[in-house]
mmCIF file of C-alpha atoms in Angstrom:
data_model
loop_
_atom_site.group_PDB
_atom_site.id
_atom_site.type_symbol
_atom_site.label_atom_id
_atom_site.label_comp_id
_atom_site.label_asym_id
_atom_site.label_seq_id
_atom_site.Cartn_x
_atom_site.Cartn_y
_atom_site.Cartn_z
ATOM 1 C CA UNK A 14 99.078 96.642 92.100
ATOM 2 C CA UNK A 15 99.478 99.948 90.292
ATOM 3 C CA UNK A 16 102.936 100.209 88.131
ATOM 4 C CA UNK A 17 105.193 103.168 89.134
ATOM 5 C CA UNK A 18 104.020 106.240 86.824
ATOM 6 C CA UNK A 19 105.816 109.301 85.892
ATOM 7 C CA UNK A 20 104.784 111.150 88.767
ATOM 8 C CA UNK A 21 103.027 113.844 86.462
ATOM 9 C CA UNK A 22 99.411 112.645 86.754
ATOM 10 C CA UNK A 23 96.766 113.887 84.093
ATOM 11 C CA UNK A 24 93.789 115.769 86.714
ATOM 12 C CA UNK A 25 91.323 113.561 85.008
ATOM 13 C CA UNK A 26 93.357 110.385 86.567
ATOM 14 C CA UNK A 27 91.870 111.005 89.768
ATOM 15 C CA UNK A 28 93.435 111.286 93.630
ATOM 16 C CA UNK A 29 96.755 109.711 94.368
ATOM 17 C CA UNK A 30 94.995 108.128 97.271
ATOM 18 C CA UNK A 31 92.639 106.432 94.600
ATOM 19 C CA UNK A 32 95.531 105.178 92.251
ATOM 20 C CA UNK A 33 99.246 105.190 93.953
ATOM 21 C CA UNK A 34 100.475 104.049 90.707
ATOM 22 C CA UNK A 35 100.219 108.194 89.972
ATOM 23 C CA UNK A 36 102.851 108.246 92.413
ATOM 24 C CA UNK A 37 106.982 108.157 91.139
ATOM 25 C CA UNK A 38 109.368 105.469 92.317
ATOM 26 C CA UNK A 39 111.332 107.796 94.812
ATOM 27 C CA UNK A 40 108.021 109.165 96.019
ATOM 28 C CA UNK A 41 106.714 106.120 96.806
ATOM 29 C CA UNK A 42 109.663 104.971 99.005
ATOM 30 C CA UNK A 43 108.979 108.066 100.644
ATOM 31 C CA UNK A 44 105.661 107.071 102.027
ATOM 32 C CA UNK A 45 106.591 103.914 103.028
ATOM 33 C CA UNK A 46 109.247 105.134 104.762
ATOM 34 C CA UNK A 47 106.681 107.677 106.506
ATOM 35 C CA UNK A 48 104.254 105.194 106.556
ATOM 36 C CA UNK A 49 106.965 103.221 108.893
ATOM 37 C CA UNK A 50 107.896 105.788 111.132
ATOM 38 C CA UNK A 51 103.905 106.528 112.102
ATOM 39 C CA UNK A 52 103.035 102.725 112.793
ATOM 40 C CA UNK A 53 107.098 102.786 115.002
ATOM 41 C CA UNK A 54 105.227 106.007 116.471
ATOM 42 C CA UNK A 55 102.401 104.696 117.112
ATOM 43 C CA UNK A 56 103.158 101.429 119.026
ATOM 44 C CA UNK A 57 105.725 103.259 121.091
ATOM 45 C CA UNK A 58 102.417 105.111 122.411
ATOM 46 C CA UNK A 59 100.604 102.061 123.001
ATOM 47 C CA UNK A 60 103.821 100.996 125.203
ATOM 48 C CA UNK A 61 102.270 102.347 128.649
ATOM 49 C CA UNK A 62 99.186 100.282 128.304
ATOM 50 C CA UNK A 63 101.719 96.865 127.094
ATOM 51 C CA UNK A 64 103.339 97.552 130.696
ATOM 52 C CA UNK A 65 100.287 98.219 132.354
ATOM 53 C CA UNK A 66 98.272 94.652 131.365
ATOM 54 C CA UNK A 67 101.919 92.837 131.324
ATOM 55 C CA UNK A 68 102.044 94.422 135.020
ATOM 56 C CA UNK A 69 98.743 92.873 135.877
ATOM 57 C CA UNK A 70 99.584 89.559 134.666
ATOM 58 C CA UNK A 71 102.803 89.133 136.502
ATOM 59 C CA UNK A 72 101.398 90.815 139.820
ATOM 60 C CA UNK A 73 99.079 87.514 139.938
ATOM 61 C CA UNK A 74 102.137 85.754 139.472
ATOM 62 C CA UNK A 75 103.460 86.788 142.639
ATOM 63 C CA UNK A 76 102.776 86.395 146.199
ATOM 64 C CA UNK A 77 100.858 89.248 148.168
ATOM 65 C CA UNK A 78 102.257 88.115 151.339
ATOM 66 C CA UNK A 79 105.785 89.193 150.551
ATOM 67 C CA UNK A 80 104.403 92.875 149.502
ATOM 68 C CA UNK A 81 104.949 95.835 152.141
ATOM 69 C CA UNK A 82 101.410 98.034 152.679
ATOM 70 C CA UNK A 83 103.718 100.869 151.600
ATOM 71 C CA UNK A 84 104.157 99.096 148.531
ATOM 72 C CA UNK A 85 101.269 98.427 147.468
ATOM 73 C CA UNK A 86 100.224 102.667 147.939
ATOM 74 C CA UNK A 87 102.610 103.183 145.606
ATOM 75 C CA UNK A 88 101.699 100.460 142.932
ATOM 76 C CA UNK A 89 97.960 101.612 143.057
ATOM 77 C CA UNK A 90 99.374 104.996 142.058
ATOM 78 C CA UNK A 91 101.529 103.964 139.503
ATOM 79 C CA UNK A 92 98.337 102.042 138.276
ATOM 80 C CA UNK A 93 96.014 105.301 138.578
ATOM 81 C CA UNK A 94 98.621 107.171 136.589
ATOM 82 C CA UNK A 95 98.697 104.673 133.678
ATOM 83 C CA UNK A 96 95.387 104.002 133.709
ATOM 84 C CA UNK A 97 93.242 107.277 134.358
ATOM 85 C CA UNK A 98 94.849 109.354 131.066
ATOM 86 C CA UNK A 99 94.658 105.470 129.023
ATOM 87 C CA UNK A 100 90.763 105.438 130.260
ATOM 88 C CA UNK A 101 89.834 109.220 129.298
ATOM 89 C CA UNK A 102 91.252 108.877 125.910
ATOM 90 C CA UNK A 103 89.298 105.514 125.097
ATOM 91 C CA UNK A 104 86.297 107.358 126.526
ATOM 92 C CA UNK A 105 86.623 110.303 124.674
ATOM 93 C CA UNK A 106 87.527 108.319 120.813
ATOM 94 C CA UNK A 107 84.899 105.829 121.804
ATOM 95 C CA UNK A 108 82.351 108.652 122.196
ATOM 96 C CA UNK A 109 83.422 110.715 119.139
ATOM 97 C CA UNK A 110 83.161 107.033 117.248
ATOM 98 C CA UNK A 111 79.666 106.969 118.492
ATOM 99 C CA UNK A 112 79.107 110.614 117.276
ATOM 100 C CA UNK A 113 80.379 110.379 114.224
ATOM 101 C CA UNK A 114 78.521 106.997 113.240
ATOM 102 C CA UNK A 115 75.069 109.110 114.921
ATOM 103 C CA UNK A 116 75.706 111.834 112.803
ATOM 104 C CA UNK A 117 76.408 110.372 109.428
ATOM 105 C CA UNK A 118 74.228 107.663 109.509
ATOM 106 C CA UNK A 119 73.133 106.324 106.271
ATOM 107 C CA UNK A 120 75.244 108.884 104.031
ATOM 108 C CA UNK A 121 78.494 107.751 102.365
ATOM 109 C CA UNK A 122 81.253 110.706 102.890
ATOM 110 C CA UNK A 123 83.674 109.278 100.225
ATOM 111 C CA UNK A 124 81.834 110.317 97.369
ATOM 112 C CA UNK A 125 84.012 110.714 94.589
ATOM 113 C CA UNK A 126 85.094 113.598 92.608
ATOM 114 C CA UNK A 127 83.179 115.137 89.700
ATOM 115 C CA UNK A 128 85.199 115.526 86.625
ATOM 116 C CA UNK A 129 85.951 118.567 85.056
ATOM 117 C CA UNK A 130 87.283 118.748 81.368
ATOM 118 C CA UNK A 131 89.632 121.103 80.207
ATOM 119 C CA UNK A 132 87.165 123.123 77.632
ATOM 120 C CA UNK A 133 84.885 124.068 80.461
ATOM 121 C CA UNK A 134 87.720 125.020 82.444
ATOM 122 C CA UNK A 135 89.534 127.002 79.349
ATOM 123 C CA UNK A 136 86.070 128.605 78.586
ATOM 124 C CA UNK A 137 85.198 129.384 82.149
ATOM 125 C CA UNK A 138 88.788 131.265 82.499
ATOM 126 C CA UNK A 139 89.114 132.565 79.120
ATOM 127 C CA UNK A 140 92.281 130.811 77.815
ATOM 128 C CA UNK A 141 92.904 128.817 75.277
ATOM 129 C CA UNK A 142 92.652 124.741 75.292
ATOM 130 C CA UNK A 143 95.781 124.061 74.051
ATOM 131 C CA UNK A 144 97.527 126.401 76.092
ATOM 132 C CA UNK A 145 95.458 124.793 79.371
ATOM 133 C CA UNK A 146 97.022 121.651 78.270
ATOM 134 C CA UNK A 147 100.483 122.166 78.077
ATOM 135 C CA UNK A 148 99.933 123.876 81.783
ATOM 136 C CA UNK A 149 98.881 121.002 83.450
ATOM 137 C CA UNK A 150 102.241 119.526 82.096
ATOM 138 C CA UNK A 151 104.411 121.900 84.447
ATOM 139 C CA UNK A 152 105.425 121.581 87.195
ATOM 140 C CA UNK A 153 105.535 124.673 88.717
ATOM 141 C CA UNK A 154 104.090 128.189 87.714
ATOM 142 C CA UNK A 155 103.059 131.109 88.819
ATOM 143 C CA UNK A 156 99.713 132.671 87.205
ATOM 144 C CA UNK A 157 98.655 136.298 87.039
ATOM 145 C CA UNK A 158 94.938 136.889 87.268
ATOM 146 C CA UNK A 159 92.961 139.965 86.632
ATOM 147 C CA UNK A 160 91.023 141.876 89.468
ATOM 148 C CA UNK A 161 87.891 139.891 87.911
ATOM 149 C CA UNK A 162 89.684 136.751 88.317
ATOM 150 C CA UNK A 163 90.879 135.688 85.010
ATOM 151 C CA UNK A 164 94.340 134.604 83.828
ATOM 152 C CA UNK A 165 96.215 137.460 82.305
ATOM 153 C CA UNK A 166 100.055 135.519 82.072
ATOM 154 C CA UNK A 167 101.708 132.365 82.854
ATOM 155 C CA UNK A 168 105.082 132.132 83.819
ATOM 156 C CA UNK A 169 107.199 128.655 83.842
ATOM 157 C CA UNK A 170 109.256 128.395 86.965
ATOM 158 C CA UNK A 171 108.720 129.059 90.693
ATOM 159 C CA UNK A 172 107.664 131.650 92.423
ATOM 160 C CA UNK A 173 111.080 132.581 94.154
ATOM 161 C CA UNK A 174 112.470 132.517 90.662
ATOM 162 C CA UNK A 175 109.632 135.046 89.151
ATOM 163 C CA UNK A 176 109.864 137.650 92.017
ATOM 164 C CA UNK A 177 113.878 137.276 91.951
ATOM 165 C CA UNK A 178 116.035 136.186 94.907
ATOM 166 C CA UNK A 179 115.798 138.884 96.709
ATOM 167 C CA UNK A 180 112.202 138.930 97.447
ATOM 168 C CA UNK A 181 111.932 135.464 97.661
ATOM 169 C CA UNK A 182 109.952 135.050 100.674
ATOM 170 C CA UNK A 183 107.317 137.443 99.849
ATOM 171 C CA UNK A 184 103.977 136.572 100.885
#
C-alpha cells in the first residue's frame, strides 16, 4: 500500500486514482469516510428488494388457507409496487451493460495519460522553467493570460483574495 504523501503531488506522478499514496493523511480519512456513507447509501436502496425476496420466503412459510381474498389483492399490489420500478431499473442497467460492452468492444477506455514535461509546457506558454516549477508548488493562484492566450502575471493566493473581499464572488 501507498505511504501517506504530502498531499502536493508532482503532475508527472500521475492521477490520485492511480497512486492514493498522492493523497494527505486527513484527506484520506475523508474518502473513507465518503466511501462509507455511499456503500450505507447504497444498501439502504437495495432494502425494498431484501423485503421483497424475505417476503416471498416467509409467505411459503405460511398457510394460504388462513389468508382473506381481500388480502391477498392487496399483497399482489404491494408486490407489483416493489417489484415493477425494481424490474425496470435491472432492465434498463442490464441493457445499457449490454450497450456499452457492444459499443466498446475490443478497445480499452483506461488508457493512460501522456506525459507532458515542464519545458514543452514553459516553451509552449512562453514562461520561464524555473518559474513553471515553483508554480506547480502552490497551492492556489490566479493567472493572467493575454488575449492570445499566454501568461502575462501570476499571483500567489486565491482568487477572492486577488479581486479583494468585496468582489469576491465575481464570476
Amino acid at each position: 500500500m501507498d505511504k501517506p504523501g504530502s498531499g502536493h503531488p508532482e503532475p508527472s506522478e500521475g492521477l490520485i486514482i492511480e497512486s492514493p499514496g498522492l493523497l494527505s493523511r486527513p484527506q484520506r480519512i475523508v474518502e473513507i469516510i465518503v466511501t462509507l456513507i455511499v456503500w450505507i447509501a447504497i444498501l439502504y436502496l437495495w432494502q425494498p428488494l431484501v423485503r421483497l425476496l424475505w417476503w416471498l420466503v416467509q409467505s411459503g412459510l405460511t398457510d394460504n388457507n388462513m389468508s382473506l381474498p381481500d388480502e391477498h389483492i392487496r399483497l399482489l399490489q404491494i408486490f407489483q409496487n416493489f417489484l415493477l420500478p425494481l424490474l425496470a431499473i435491472l432492465i434498463v442497467y442490464l441493457g445499457w451493460a449490454k450497450v456499452n460492452q457492444w459499443r466498446f468492444r475490443g478497445r480499452e477506455q483506461r488508457a493512460s495519460r501522456t506525459s507532458i514535461d515542464a519545458a514543452s509546457v514553459s516553451q509552449h506558454y512562453k514562461v520561464d522553467p524555473e518559474k513553471l516549477r515553483m508554480w506547480r508548488r502552490l497551492r492556489q493562484m490566479v493567472i493572467e493570460l493575454s488575449d492570445t492566450g499566454y501568461v502575462t502575471s501570476v499571483h500567489r493566493g486565491s482568487l477572492a483574495r486577488y479581486r479583494g473581499v468585496k468582489n469576491r464572488f465575481y464570476v
